[in-house]
Amino acid sequence: MDLNEYLKLTQSVVGKGKAVKGADIEYARYKLDSPSDNYLLGGGMPIGTIVEIFGLEQTTKSLKSLNWAANLQRITGKFVAYIQAGEVGYTTSHAANIGLDTDKVLVINANTAEEALTCIRQCLTTDFCCVILDSVAGLVPSKLTDESKDVGQVHVMGVRARLLSENLPQFSIKCVETGTVLVLVNQLRNTNLSGYGNPEGSMGGKGLPYWASLRIKATKKPLKADDDSGIDGFNVEFQTVKSKYGPALRRVEQQVDLEIDESDGSIKTNYNKYIDVIKFFDWIIGYSARSLQPNRNSVL
């Protein structure tokens, strides 16, 4: 049999459209408005993927996830689901400042891990372009909410990891079927080791980094100061730790501006798009100039 006959045979098993020739496959992506984000993600946000963004506290993980959601919502016009589990990272004014259409955002406050994971499964449909879980470390298993037992009687070692390992394979299939991007916000923790290896570890067990197609690490850089008003922002470095859709270990640096809302005194944060474009193209020009320099070690 030729390849077309095998194609028809396999389509009868898995369904039409799920078996195609290898020459017809290309990664479908959403082009974001940030050139450094497009470079970091390998050319844009891949459609129907699980993305994990992790880092220490105050490294703008929630801000970056909402920024991605605003881009995807602008492109598709679909809904965004923001599931708060142990975190309170969403306000209407802040989301509108980032660029989200707040009338098309579903904010869910989940009390337990089971509620949060069930809501994710319900929102992974073609009506949603992006679903955000903030955060993995804030997932509380229902065993911990049992008030009938005293402190120390509940054993929950590895419950969060087991819940994620059971649900992430289903989420991965649903993301591919619906084209929804699932963003999982996670935190780093310092572990007490014997002095060997990396002391930092992320929550969620081994299943989370396995099923995540993209893993982005956020690191806060030293603060920048303005002579007139003091500290008015900081820089954040993002690194692609894992990528199935492009080269890994790419690094970009973005500037975060702090703005004080005079009406209520709250602080709003957002990435400076103009500085982002200038820095990115300055890096490209510098990289091109370095690549054109002759190799001094080569024999002329």
Short mmCIF file of C-alpha atoms in Angstrom, two decimals:
data_model
loop_
_atom_site.label_atom_id
_atom_site.label_comp_id
_atom_site.label_asym_id
_atom_site.label_seq_id
_atom_site.Cartn_x
_atom_site.Cartn_y
_atom_site.Cartn_z
CA MET A 1 0.00 0.00 0.00
CA ASP A 2 1.07 3.56 -0.59
CA LEU A 3 1.01 6.29 2.04
CA ASN A 4 -2.44 7.58 1.03
CA GLU A 5 -3.99 4.18 1.69
CA TYR A 6 -2.34 4.01 5.10
CA LEU A 7 -3.63 7.54 5.72
CA LYS A 8 -7.23 6.49 5.06
CA LEU A 9 -6.77 3.36 7.17
CA THR A 10 -5.51 5.28 10.22
CA GLN A 11 -8.17 7.99 9.81
CA SER A 12 -10.81 5.30 10.19
CA VAL A 13 -9.31 4.56 13.62
CA VAL A 14 -8.45 7.98 15.05
CA GLY A 15 -10.81 10.15 13.00
CA LYS A 16 -10.52 12.40 9.99
CA GLY A 17 -8.08 15.25 10.47
CA LYS A 18 -6.11 13.52 13.23
CA ALA A 19 -3.89 11.63 10.80
CA VAL A 20 -2.14 13.77 8.18
CA LYS A 21 1.01 13.63 6.11
CA GLY A 22 4.13 14.84 7.82
CA ALA A 23 4.77 17.50 5.18
CA ASP A 24 1.46 19.21 6.06
CA ILE A 25 2.22 19.87 9.74
CA GLU A 26 3.27 23.29 11.01
CA TYR A 27 3.00 24.72 14.52
CA ALA A 28 0.06 27.12 14.68
CA ARG A 29 0.95 30.17 16.75
CA TYR A 30 -0.50 33.44 17.99
CA LYS A 31 1.78 36.40 17.24
CA LEU A 32 2.04 38.55 20.37
CA ASP A 33 2.61 42.31 20.44
CA SER A 34 5.95 41.88 22.23
CA PRO A 35 8.91 40.95 19.96
CA SER A 36 10.86 39.59 22.92
CA ASP A 37 7.93 37.33 23.91
CA ASN A 38 7.70 36.01 20.35
CA TYR A 39 11.44 35.29 20.41
CA LEU A 40 11.22 33.67 23.85
CA LEU A 41 8.37 31.36 22.80
CA GLY A 42 10.01 30.38 19.52
CA GLY A 43 7.97 32.59 17.18
CA GLY A 44 4.76 33.24 19.12
CA MET A 45 2.43 31.50 21.55
CA PRO A 46 1.70 27.93 20.29
CA ILE A 47 -2.01 27.17 20.07
CA GLY A 48 -3.39 24.44 22.34
CA THR A 49 -0.49 24.07 24.76
CA ILE A 50 0.18 23.90 28.49
CA VAL A 51 2.54 26.66 29.64
CA GLU A 52 4.11 26.79 33.10
CA ILE A 53 5.60 30.06 34.34
CA PHE A 54 7.46 29.81 37.63
CA GLY A 55 9.77 31.85 39.80
CA LEU A 56 10.20 33.40 43.23
CA GLU A 57 7.74 35.88 44.69
CA GLN A 58 7.26 39.27 43.01
CA THR A 59 8.66 38.19 39.66
CA THR A 60 5.48 39.29 37.76
CA LYS A 61 4.28 35.77 37.00
CA SER A 62 0.61 36.74 37.31
CA LEU A 63 1.24 39.91 35.31
CA LYS A 64 2.90 37.96 32.50
CA SER A 65 0.08 35.39 32.36
CA LEU A 66 -2.55 38.16 32.15
CA ASN A 67 -0.45 39.93 29.53
CA TRP A 68 -0.44 36.77 27.39
CA ALA A 69 -4.19 36.39 27.94
CA ALA A 70 -4.79 39.98 26.79
CA ASN A 71 -2.87 39.27 23.58
CA LEU A 72 -4.76 36.05 22.88
CA GLN A 73 -8.10 37.71 23.64
CA ARG A 74 -7.28 40.58 21.29
CA ILE A 75 -6.45 38.15 18.47
CA THR A 76 -9.32 35.68 18.92
CA GLY A 77 -12.06 37.70 20.64
CA LYS A 78 -12.79 34.73 22.91
CA PHE A 79 -13.22 34.44 26.68
CA VAL A 80 -10.48 34.22 29.30
CA ALA A 81 -10.78 32.21 32.53
CA TYR A 82 -8.74 33.27 35.56
CA ILE A 83 -8.87 30.71 38.38
CA GLN A 84 -7.61 32.01 41.71
CA ALA A 85 -6.48 29.22 44.03
CA GLY A 86 -4.85 30.62 47.12
CA GLU A 87 -3.89 33.80 45.26
CA VAL A 88 -5.63 37.14 44.74
CA GLY A 89 -3.95 38.50 41.63
CA TYR A 90 -6.88 39.95 39.68
CA THR A 91 -8.57 43.34 39.94
CA THR A 92 -10.76 44.91 37.26
CA SER A 93 -8.77 48.14 37.02
CA HIS A 94 -5.44 46.31 36.81
CA ALA A 95 -6.73 43.88 34.17
CA ALA A 96 -8.12 46.74 32.10
CA ASN A 97 -4.78 48.56 32.39
CA ILE A 98 -3.03 45.47 31.00
CA GLY A 99 -5.41 45.39 28.03
CA LEU A 100 -7.97 42.72 28.92
CA ASP A 101 -11.61 43.08 27.97
CA THR A 102 -12.93 42.54 31.49
CA ASP A 103 -16.45 41.82 30.20
CA LYS A 104 -15.05 38.66 28.62
CA VAL A 105 -13.10 37.44 31.65
CA LEU A 106 -14.44 34.74 33.99
CA VAL A 107 -12.84 35.00 37.46
CA ILE A 108 -13.20 31.88 39.61
CA ASN A 109 -12.26 31.64 43.30
CA ALA A 110 -11.64 27.97 44.08
CA ASN A 111 -11.51 26.84 47.70
CA THR A 112 -9.98 23.43 47.04
CA ALA A 113 -7.68 21.86 44.49
CA GLU A 114 -10.47 19.60 43.28
CA GLU A 115 -12.71 22.61 42.57
CA ALA A 116 -9.92 24.40 40.66
CA LEU A 117 -9.08 21.38 38.49
CA THR A 118 -12.77 20.75 37.76
CA CYS A 119 -13.20 24.38 36.65
CA ILE A 120 -10.18 24.06 34.36
CA ARG A 121 -11.72 21.02 32.71
CA GLN A 122 -15.03 22.85 32.19
CA CYS A 123 -13.34 25.92 30.67
CA LEU A 124 -11.17 24.01 28.19
CA THR A 125 -13.63 24.58 25.33
CA THR A 126 -13.52 26.43 22.03
CA ASP A 127 -15.16 29.44 23.70
CA PHE A 128 -12.00 30.19 25.72
CA CYS A 129 -8.66 31.23 24.26
CA CYS A 130 -6.76 31.12 27.55
CA VAL A 131 -7.26 29.54 31.00
CA ILE A 132 -4.99 30.68 33.86
CA LEU A 133 -4.47 28.84 37.15
CA ASP A 134 -2.97 31.11 39.80
CA SER A 135 -1.41 29.24 41.37
CA VAL A 136 -0.26 25.62 41.53
CA ALA A 137 1.33 26.18 44.94
CA GLY A 138 -1.98 27.58 46.21
CA LEU A 139 -3.93 24.40 45.44
CA VAL A 140 -5.35 23.08 48.72
CA PRO A 141 -6.52 19.43 48.70
CA SER A 142 -9.96 18.91 50.21
CA LYS A 143 -8.38 16.77 52.95
CA LEU A 144 -6.85 19.90 54.43
CA THR A 145 -10.25 21.60 54.64
CA ASP A 146 -11.68 18.83 56.83
CA GLU A 147 -12.42 20.67 60.09
CA SER A 148 -13.50 17.48 61.86
CA LYS A 149 -9.90 16.38 62.28
CA ASP A 150 -7.30 17.92 64.52
CA VAL A 151 -4.01 19.39 63.38
CA GLY A 152 -1.53 16.66 62.51
CA GLN A 153 -4.12 13.96 61.82
CA VAL A 154 -4.41 14.67 58.10
CA HIS A 155 -1.71 13.10 55.91
CA VAL A 156 -1.46 14.88 52.55
CA MET A 157 2.05 14.01 51.39
CA GLY A 158 2.06 14.18 47.59
CA VAL A 159 -1.71 14.69 47.22
CA ARG A 160 -1.28 17.84 45.09
CA ALA A 161 1.21 16.07 42.82
CA ARG A 162 -1.08 13.06 42.40
CA LEU A 163 -4.05 15.28 41.53
CA LEU A 164 -2.04 17.05 38.85
CA SER A 165 -0.62 13.80 37.46
CA GLU A 166 -4.16 12.43 37.09
CA ASN A 167 -5.62 15.55 35.44
CA LEU A 168 -2.81 16.97 33.29
CA PRO A 169 -3.01 14.20 30.62
CA GLN A 170 -6.71 15.02 30.16
CA PHE A 171 -5.94 18.75 30.07
CA SER A 172 -3.27 18.21 27.43
CA ILE A 173 -5.73 16.39 25.14
CA LYS A 174 -8.43 19.03 25.68
CA CYS A 175 -6.00 21.86 24.92
CA VAL A 176 -5.08 20.30 21.59
CA GLU A 177 -8.73 19.65 20.67
CA THR A 178 -9.99 23.13 21.58
CA GLY A 179 -6.92 25.24 20.79
CA THR A 180 -6.97 26.69 24.31
CA VAL A 181 -3.75 27.82 26.02
CA LEU A 182 -3.53 26.67 29.65
CA VAL A 183 -1.16 28.80 31.75
CA LEU A 184 -0.09 27.38 35.12
CA VAL A 185 1.50 29.87 37.51
CA ASN A 186 3.91 28.19 39.92
CA GLN A 187 6.34 29.19 42.65
CA LEU A 188 9.86 28.18 43.53
CA ARG A 189 10.70 26.94 47.00
CA ASN A 190 14.06 26.47 48.71
CA THR A 191 14.52 22.87 49.80
CA ASN A 192 16.76 21.72 52.64
CA LEU A 193 19.34 19.56 50.91
CA SER A 194 22.69 18.27 52.09
CA GLY A 195 24.57 20.92 50.14
CA TYR A 196 24.54 19.23 46.74
CA GLY A 197 22.42 20.02 43.71
CA ASN A 198 19.94 22.79 43.07
CA PRO A 199 18.28 23.96 46.32
CA GLU A 200 15.29 25.41 44.43
CA GLY A 201 12.29 23.29 43.50
CA SER A 202 8.82 23.99 42.09
CA MET A 203 5.52 22.69 43.43
CA GLY A 204 3.33 20.11 41.71
CA GLY A 205 5.60 17.08 41.49
CA LYS A 206 7.27 15.60 38.40
CA GLY A 207 4.11 15.38 36.30
CA LEU A 208 3.81 19.14 35.84
CA PRO A 209 7.17 19.75 34.07
CA TYR A 210 6.56 16.59 32.03
CA TRP A 211 3.18 17.65 30.62
CA ALA A 212 4.00 21.34 30.21
CA SER A 213 5.04 22.01 26.61
CA LEU A 214 6.65 25.32 27.62
CA ARG A 215 8.32 26.17 30.92
CA ILE A 216 9.29 29.79 31.53
CA LYS A 217 11.39 30.86 34.51
CA ALA A 218 11.05 34.45 35.77
CA THR A 219 13.87 36.14 37.69
CA LYS A 220 13.71 39.62 39.17
CA LYS A 221 16.63 41.88 38.33
CA PRO A 222 18.03 44.75 40.47
CA LEU A 223 15.80 47.78 40.82
CA LYS A 224 16.33 50.83 38.67
CA ALA A 225 16.08 54.27 40.28
CA ASP A 226 14.87 57.58 38.95
CA ASP A 227 16.67 60.66 40.28
CA ASP A 228 13.41 62.58 40.75
CA SER A 229 10.90 60.07 42.12
CA GLY A 230 13.02 57.24 43.50
CA ILE A 231 12.41 53.63 42.45
CA ASP A 232 9.84 53.53 39.66
CA GLY A 233 10.28 50.06 38.22
CA PHE A 234 12.46 47.00 37.81
CA ASN A 235 13.61 44.49 35.22
CA VAL A 236 12.54 40.85 34.90
CA GLU A 237 14.45 38.17 33.01
CA PHE A 238 12.48 35.35 31.42
CA GLN A 239 14.20 32.12 30.37
CA THR A 240 12.76 29.22 28.38
CA VAL A 241 13.71 26.19 30.48
CA LYS A 242 11.78 23.73 28.31
CA SER A 243 10.22 24.11 24.87
CA LYS A 244 8.70 21.60 22.48
CA TYR A 245 8.11 24.31 19.88
CA GLY A 246 11.49 25.97 19.53
CA PRO A 247 14.96 26.34 21.00
CA ALA A 248 15.20 26.19 24.77
CA LEU A 249 17.38 28.31 27.08
CA ARG A 250 16.43 31.57 25.37
CA ARG A 251 16.59 34.63 27.60
CA VAL A 252 14.90 38.02 27.34
CA GLU A 253 14.72 40.95 29.75
CA GLN A 254 11.69 43.20 30.10
CA GLN A 255 11.17 46.38 32.06
CA VAL A 256 8.24 46.66 34.47
CA ASP A 257 6.94 50.14 35.26
CA LEU A 258 5.22 50.98 38.53
CA GLU A 259 2.33 53.45 38.43
CA ILE A 260 0.47 54.77 41.47
CA ASP A 261 -3.27 55.19 40.97
CA GLU A 262 -4.16 58.53 42.54
CA SER A 263 -7.82 57.55 43.01
CA ASP A 264 -7.23 54.71 45.47
CA GLY A 265 -3.46 54.74 46.00
CA SER A 266 -2.96 51.26 44.51
CA ILE A 267 0.13 50.39 42.49
CA LYS A 268 -0.33 49.19 38.91
CA THR A 269 2.37 47.31 37.07
CA ASN A 270 2.79 46.75 33.37
CA TYR A 271 5.55 46.00 30.90
CA ASN A 272 6.98 48.96 29.02
CA LYS A 273 6.26 48.08 25.39
CA TYR A 274 8.46 50.83 23.97
CA ILE A 275 11.51 49.86 26.02
CA ASP A 276 10.83 46.22 25.09
CA VAL A 277 10.98 46.99 21.36
CA ILE A 278 14.09 49.18 21.74
CA LYS A 279 15.94 46.61 23.87
CA PHE A 280 15.04 43.73 21.57
CA PHE A 281 16.15 45.40 18.35
CA ASP A 282 19.27 46.75 20.06
CA TRP A 283 20.08 43.16 21.05
CA ILE A 284 19.48 41.97 17.46
CA ILE A 285 21.80 44.66 16.07
CA GLY A 286 24.46 43.77 18.63
CA TYR A 287 24.10 40.05 17.91
CA SER A 288 24.41 40.65 14.15
CA ALA A 289 27.51 42.77 14.67
CA ARG A 290 29.12 40.09 16.85
CA SER A 291 28.32 37.35 14.35
CA LEU A 292 29.99 39.33 11.55
CA GLN A 293 33.26 39.70 13.44
CA PRO A 294 36.04 37.43 12.18
CA ASN A 295 37.10 34.53 14.31
CA ARG A 296 40.52 35.39 15.67
CA ASN A 297 41.28 31.75 16.39
CA SER A 298 40.75 30.69 12.78
CA VAL A 299 43.67 30.26 10.43
CA LEU A 300 43.54 32.89 7.66
#
